[in-house]
Amino acid sequence: MTDTEIWVEKQKIHELCARYTLTLDRHDIEGWANCFTEEGVFGFGESALRGRDKIAAYGRVHQQLGSRHLNTSLLFEIDSSGERAMGQSTTVVTFATRHGYKLAFLGRYEDEVRKVDGDWLFSRRWVVADTLPEDPTFDLLSVDPELVPLVQPLLDAYLA
């Protein structure tokens, strides 16, 4: 692949990342699930959802939330076949509450993507939460009492 072809493909992967956040935040759950391969994996912590149906079921919980997902610092490397890539990005998630917007989550995505019929899709997207440097085991998701009722249904749906 030429440098130009690599940059074009990387832009397509960046657009996949944008489509992921925009569809989820606009409650287009089918569009969000279709960002993954049929057998795609969406993971967090020690667990993973496998397949579009399970990923979509989890995404439906987001329809009850006023969430906003932001992806930044995208960095991907395409393998020599031009059909697979690995990368990571920073993610920030906010929720709309009666007291304004609340920062709910900071972390990163660790991604594996591949081309399917010419389109880049996530074959594996793993969420890694930022932690406190002095206490990596501290559960930041349960600190804000206003956010716990919003985060808990997501955790329950994920672990179901």
PDB file of C-alpha atoms in Angstrom, residues 30-160:
ATOM      1  CA  GLU A  30     -28.955  -1.125  14.800  1.00  0.00           C
ATOM      2  CA  GLY A  31     -26.475   1.311  13.258  1.00  0.00           C
ATOM      3  CA  TRP A  32     -24.281   1.042  16.350  1.00  0.00           C
ATOM      4  CA  ALA A  33     -24.307  -2.761  16.383  1.00  0.00           C
ATOM      5  CA  ASN A  34     -23.519  -2.741  12.654  1.00  0.00           C
ATOM      6  CA  CYS A  35     -20.205  -1.059  13.465  1.00  0.00           C
ATOM      7  CA  PHE A  36     -19.140  -4.557  14.564  1.00  0.00           C
ATOM      8  CA  THR A  37     -18.548  -7.697  12.553  1.00  0.00           C
ATOM      9  CA  GLU A  38     -21.267 -10.363  12.919  1.00  0.00           C
ATOM     10  CA  GLU A  39     -19.116 -12.150  15.502  1.00  0.00           C
ATOM     11  CA  GLY A  40     -17.685  -8.929  16.956  1.00  0.00           C
ATOM     12  CA  VAL A  41     -16.615  -8.622  20.577  1.00  0.00           C
ATOM     13  CA  PHE A  42     -17.305  -5.663  22.874  1.00  0.00           C
ATOM     14  CA  GLY A  43     -15.465  -6.042  26.159  1.00  0.00           C
ATOM     15  CA  PHE A  44     -14.989  -4.305  29.461  1.00  0.00           C
ATOM     16  CA  GLY A  45     -13.134  -5.549  32.508  1.00  0.00           C
ATOM     17  CA  GLU A  46     -13.172  -9.340  32.637  1.00  0.00           C
ATOM     18  CA  SER A  47     -16.276  -9.854  30.480  1.00  0.00           C
ATOM     19  CA  ALA A  48     -17.248  -9.507  26.852  1.00  0.00           C
ATOM     20  CA  LEU A  49     -20.355  -9.420  24.710  1.00  0.00           C
ATOM     21  CA  ARG A  50     -20.028 -11.537  21.580  1.00  0.00           C
ATOM     22  CA  GLY A  51     -22.047 -11.019  18.431  1.00  0.00           C
ATOM     23  CA  ARG A  52     -24.173  -8.186  17.117  1.00  0.00           C
ATOM     24  CA  ASP A  53     -27.367  -9.382  18.841  1.00  0.00           C
ATOM     25  CA  LYS A  54     -25.842  -9.200  22.323  1.00  0.00           C
ATOM     26  CA  ILE A  55     -24.096  -5.935  21.520  1.00  0.00           C
ATOM     27  CA  ALA A  56     -27.405  -4.455  20.308  1.00  0.00           C
ATOM     28  CA  ALA A  57     -29.236  -5.648  23.444  1.00  0.00           C
ATOM     29  CA  TYR A  58     -26.662  -3.828  25.566  1.00  0.00           C
ATOM     30  CA  GLY A  59     -26.946  -0.748  23.365  1.00  0.00           C
ATOM     31  CA  ARG A  60     -30.712  -0.563  23.939  1.00  0.00           C
ATOM     32  CA  VAL A  61     -30.031   0.332  27.571  1.00  0.00           C
ATOM     33  CA  HIS A  62     -28.359   3.498  26.264  1.00  0.00           C
ATOM     34  CA  GLN A  63     -31.694   4.578  24.780  1.00  0.00           C
ATOM     35  CA  GLN A  64     -32.752   5.431  28.335  1.00  0.00           C
ATOM     36  CA  LEU A  65     -29.743   7.698  28.882  1.00  0.00           C
ATOM     37  CA  GLY A  66     -28.716  11.124  27.722  1.00  0.00           C
ATOM     38  CA  SER A  67     -25.174  10.014  27.064  1.00  0.00           C
ATOM     39  CA  ARG A  68     -22.502  11.508  24.871  1.00  0.00           C
ATOM     40  CA  HIS A  69     -19.431   9.528  23.847  1.00  0.00           C
ATOM     41  CA  LEU A  70     -16.322  11.323  22.642  1.00  0.00           C
ATOM     42  CA  ASN A  71     -13.399   9.633  20.904  1.00  0.00           C
ATOM     43  CA  THR A  72     -10.058  11.401  20.682  1.00  0.00           C
ATOM     44  CA  SER A  73      -6.398  10.602  20.042  1.00  0.00           C
ATOM     45  CA  LEU A  74      -7.119   7.862  17.515  1.00  0.00           C
ATOM     46  CA  LEU A  75      -4.021   5.910  16.536  1.00  0.00           C
ATOM     47  CA  PHE A  76      -4.272   2.888  14.223  1.00  0.00           C
ATOM     48  CA  GLU A  77      -1.795   0.735  12.353  1.00  0.00           C
ATOM     49  CA  ILE A  78      -2.909  -1.218   9.309  1.00  0.00           C
ATOM     50  CA  ASP A  79      -1.235  -4.583   8.755  1.00  0.00           C
ATOM     51  CA  SER A  80       0.556  -5.509   5.554  1.00  0.00           C
ATOM     52  CA  SER A  81      -2.541  -7.201   4.093  1.00  0.00           C
ATOM     53  CA  GLY A  82      -4.461  -3.939   4.246  1.00  0.00           C
ATOM     54  CA  GLU A  83      -7.430  -5.891   5.640  1.00  0.00           C
ATOM     55  CA  ARG A  84      -6.791  -5.660   9.391  1.00  0.00           C
ATOM     56  CA  ALA A  85      -5.739  -2.942  11.785  1.00  0.00           C
ATOM     57  CA  MET A  86      -5.116  -2.466  15.473  1.00  0.00           C
ATOM     58  CA  GLY A  87      -5.395   0.745  17.378  1.00  0.00           C
ATOM     59  CA  GLN A  88      -6.509   2.662  20.375  1.00  0.00           C
ATOM     60  CA  SER A  89      -8.231   5.896  21.246  1.00  0.00           C
ATOM     61  CA  THR A  90      -9.222   7.912  24.271  1.00  0.00           C
ATOM     62  CA  THR A  91     -12.874   7.899  25.254  1.00  0.00           C
ATOM     63  CA  VAL A  92     -14.862  10.295  27.410  1.00  0.00           C
ATOM     64  CA  VAL A  93     -18.490   9.652  28.323  1.00  0.00           C
ATOM     65  CA  THR A  94     -20.867  12.219  29.795  1.00  0.00           C
ATOM     66  CA  PHE A  95     -24.456  11.919  30.999  1.00  0.00           C
ATOM     67  CA  ALA A  96     -27.077  14.642  30.988  1.00  0.00           C
ATOM     68  CA  THR A  97     -28.561  15.087  34.474  1.00  0.00           C
ATOM     69  CA  ARG A  98     -30.866  17.586  36.148  1.00  0.00           C
ATOM     70  CA  HIS A  99     -27.708  19.220  37.542  1.00  0.00           C
ATOM     71  CA  GLY A 100     -26.072  19.574  34.135  1.00  0.00           C
ATOM     72  CA  TYR A 101     -23.670  17.365  32.259  1.00  0.00           C
ATOM     73  CA  LYS A 102     -21.667  14.950  34.347  1.00  0.00           C
ATOM     74  CA  LEU A 103     -18.449  13.262  33.423  1.00  0.00           C
ATOM     75  CA  ALA A 104     -19.212   9.564  33.761  1.00  0.00           C
ATOM     76  CA  PHE A 105     -16.185   7.789  32.337  1.00  0.00           C
ATOM     77  CA  LEU A 106     -12.657   8.297  31.054  1.00  0.00           C
ATOM     78  CA  GLY A 107     -10.588   5.584  29.516  1.00  0.00           C
ATOM     79  CA  ARG A 108      -9.519   4.130  26.227  1.00  0.00           C
ATOM     80  CA  TYR A 109     -10.657   1.742  23.559  1.00  0.00           C
ATOM     81  CA  GLU A 110      -8.288  -0.980  22.422  1.00  0.00           C
ATOM     82  CA  ASP A 111      -9.470  -1.991  18.971  1.00  0.00           C
ATOM     83  CA  GLU A 112      -9.047  -4.623  16.335  1.00  0.00           C
ATOM     84  CA  VAL A 113     -10.775  -3.792  13.069  1.00  0.00           C
ATOM     85  CA  ARG A 114     -11.036  -5.606   9.797  1.00  0.00           C
ATOM     86  CA  LYS A 115     -12.451  -5.055   6.364  1.00  0.00           C
ATOM     87  CA  VAL A 116     -15.652  -6.874   5.525  1.00  0.00           C
ATOM     88  CA  ASP A 117     -16.914  -6.391   1.988  1.00  0.00           C
ATOM     89  CA  GLY A 118     -14.774  -3.253   1.722  1.00  0.00           C
ATOM     90  CA  ASP A 119     -15.976  -1.685   4.996  1.00  0.00           C
ATOM     91  CA  TRP A 120     -13.962  -1.387   8.197  1.00  0.00           C
ATOM     92  CA  LEU A 121     -15.734  -2.918  11.220  1.00  0.00           C
ATOM     93  CA  PHE A 122     -14.751  -3.628  14.802  1.00  0.00           C
ATOM     94  CA  SER A 123     -13.900  -7.272  15.306  1.00  0.00           C
ATOM     95  CA  ARG A 124     -12.913  -6.488  18.894  1.00  0.00           C
ATOM     96  CA  ARG A 125     -13.422  -3.310  20.903  1.00  0.00           C
ATOM     97  CA  TRP A 126     -12.257  -3.411  24.490  1.00  0.00           C
ATOM     98  CA  VAL A 127     -12.952  -0.627  26.990  1.00  0.00           C
ATOM     99  CA  VAL A 128     -10.248   0.091  29.554  1.00  0.00           C
ATOM    100  CA  ALA A 129     -11.160   2.467  32.389  1.00  0.00           C
ATOM    101  CA  ASP A 130      -8.737   5.034  33.717  1.00  0.00           C
ATOM    102  CA  THR A 131      -7.889   4.458  37.374  1.00  0.00           C
ATOM    103  CA  LEU A 132      -6.482   6.423  40.258  1.00  0.00           C
ATOM    104  CA  PRO A 133      -2.681   6.243  40.058  1.00  0.00           C
ATOM    105  CA  GLU A 134      -2.393   5.803  43.823  1.00  0.00           C
ATOM    106  CA  ASP A 135      -5.176   3.168  44.017  1.00  0.00           C
ATOM    107  CA  PRO A 136      -5.900   1.372  40.713  1.00  0.00           C
ATOM    108  CA  THR A 137      -8.555  -0.830  42.384  1.00  0.00           C
ATOM    109  CA  PHE A 138     -10.705   2.143  43.482  1.00  0.00           C
ATOM    110  CA  ASP A 139     -14.101   1.972  41.717  1.00  0.00           C
ATOM    111  CA  LEU A 140     -14.524   5.373  40.071  1.00  0.00           C
ATOM    112  CA  LEU A 141     -17.865   4.335  38.512  1.00  0.00           C
ATOM    113  CA  SER A 142     -19.551   4.255  41.935  1.00  0.00           C
ATOM    114  CA  VAL A 143     -18.244   7.526  43.384  1.00  0.00           C
ATOM    115  CA  ASP A 144     -20.835  10.060  42.212  1.00  0.00           C
ATOM    116  CA  PRO A 145     -24.202   9.234  43.846  1.00  0.00           C
ATOM    117  CA  GLU A 146     -26.069  11.018  41.048  1.00  0.00           C
ATOM    118  CA  LEU A 147     -24.423   8.849  38.371  1.00  0.00           C
ATOM    119  CA  VAL A 148     -24.744   5.458  40.085  1.00  0.00           C
ATOM    120  CA  PRO A 149     -28.418   5.027  39.089  1.00  0.00           C
ATOM    121  CA  LEU A 150     -27.445   5.815  35.472  1.00  0.00           C
ATOM    122  CA  VAL A 151     -24.349   3.621  35.344  1.00  0.00           C
ATOM    123  CA  GLN A 152     -25.844   0.633  37.201  1.00  0.00           C
ATOM    124  CA  PRO A 153     -28.352  -0.367  34.465  1.00  0.00           C
ATOM    125  CA  LEU A 154     -25.484  -0.344  31.960  1.00  0.00           C
ATOM    126  CA  LEU A 155     -23.380  -2.585  34.188  1.00  0.00           C
ATOM    127  CA  ASP A 156     -26.349  -4.883  34.843  1.00  0.00           C
ATOM    128  CA  ALA A 157     -27.120  -5.171  31.115  1.00  0.00           C
ATOM    129  CA  TYR A 158     -23.489  -5.808  30.325  1.00  0.00           C
ATOM    130  CA  LEU A 159     -23.149  -8.587  32.887  1.00  0.00           C
ATOM    131  CA  ALA A 160     -26.535 -10.173  32.128  1.00  0.00           C
TER     132      ALA A 160
END
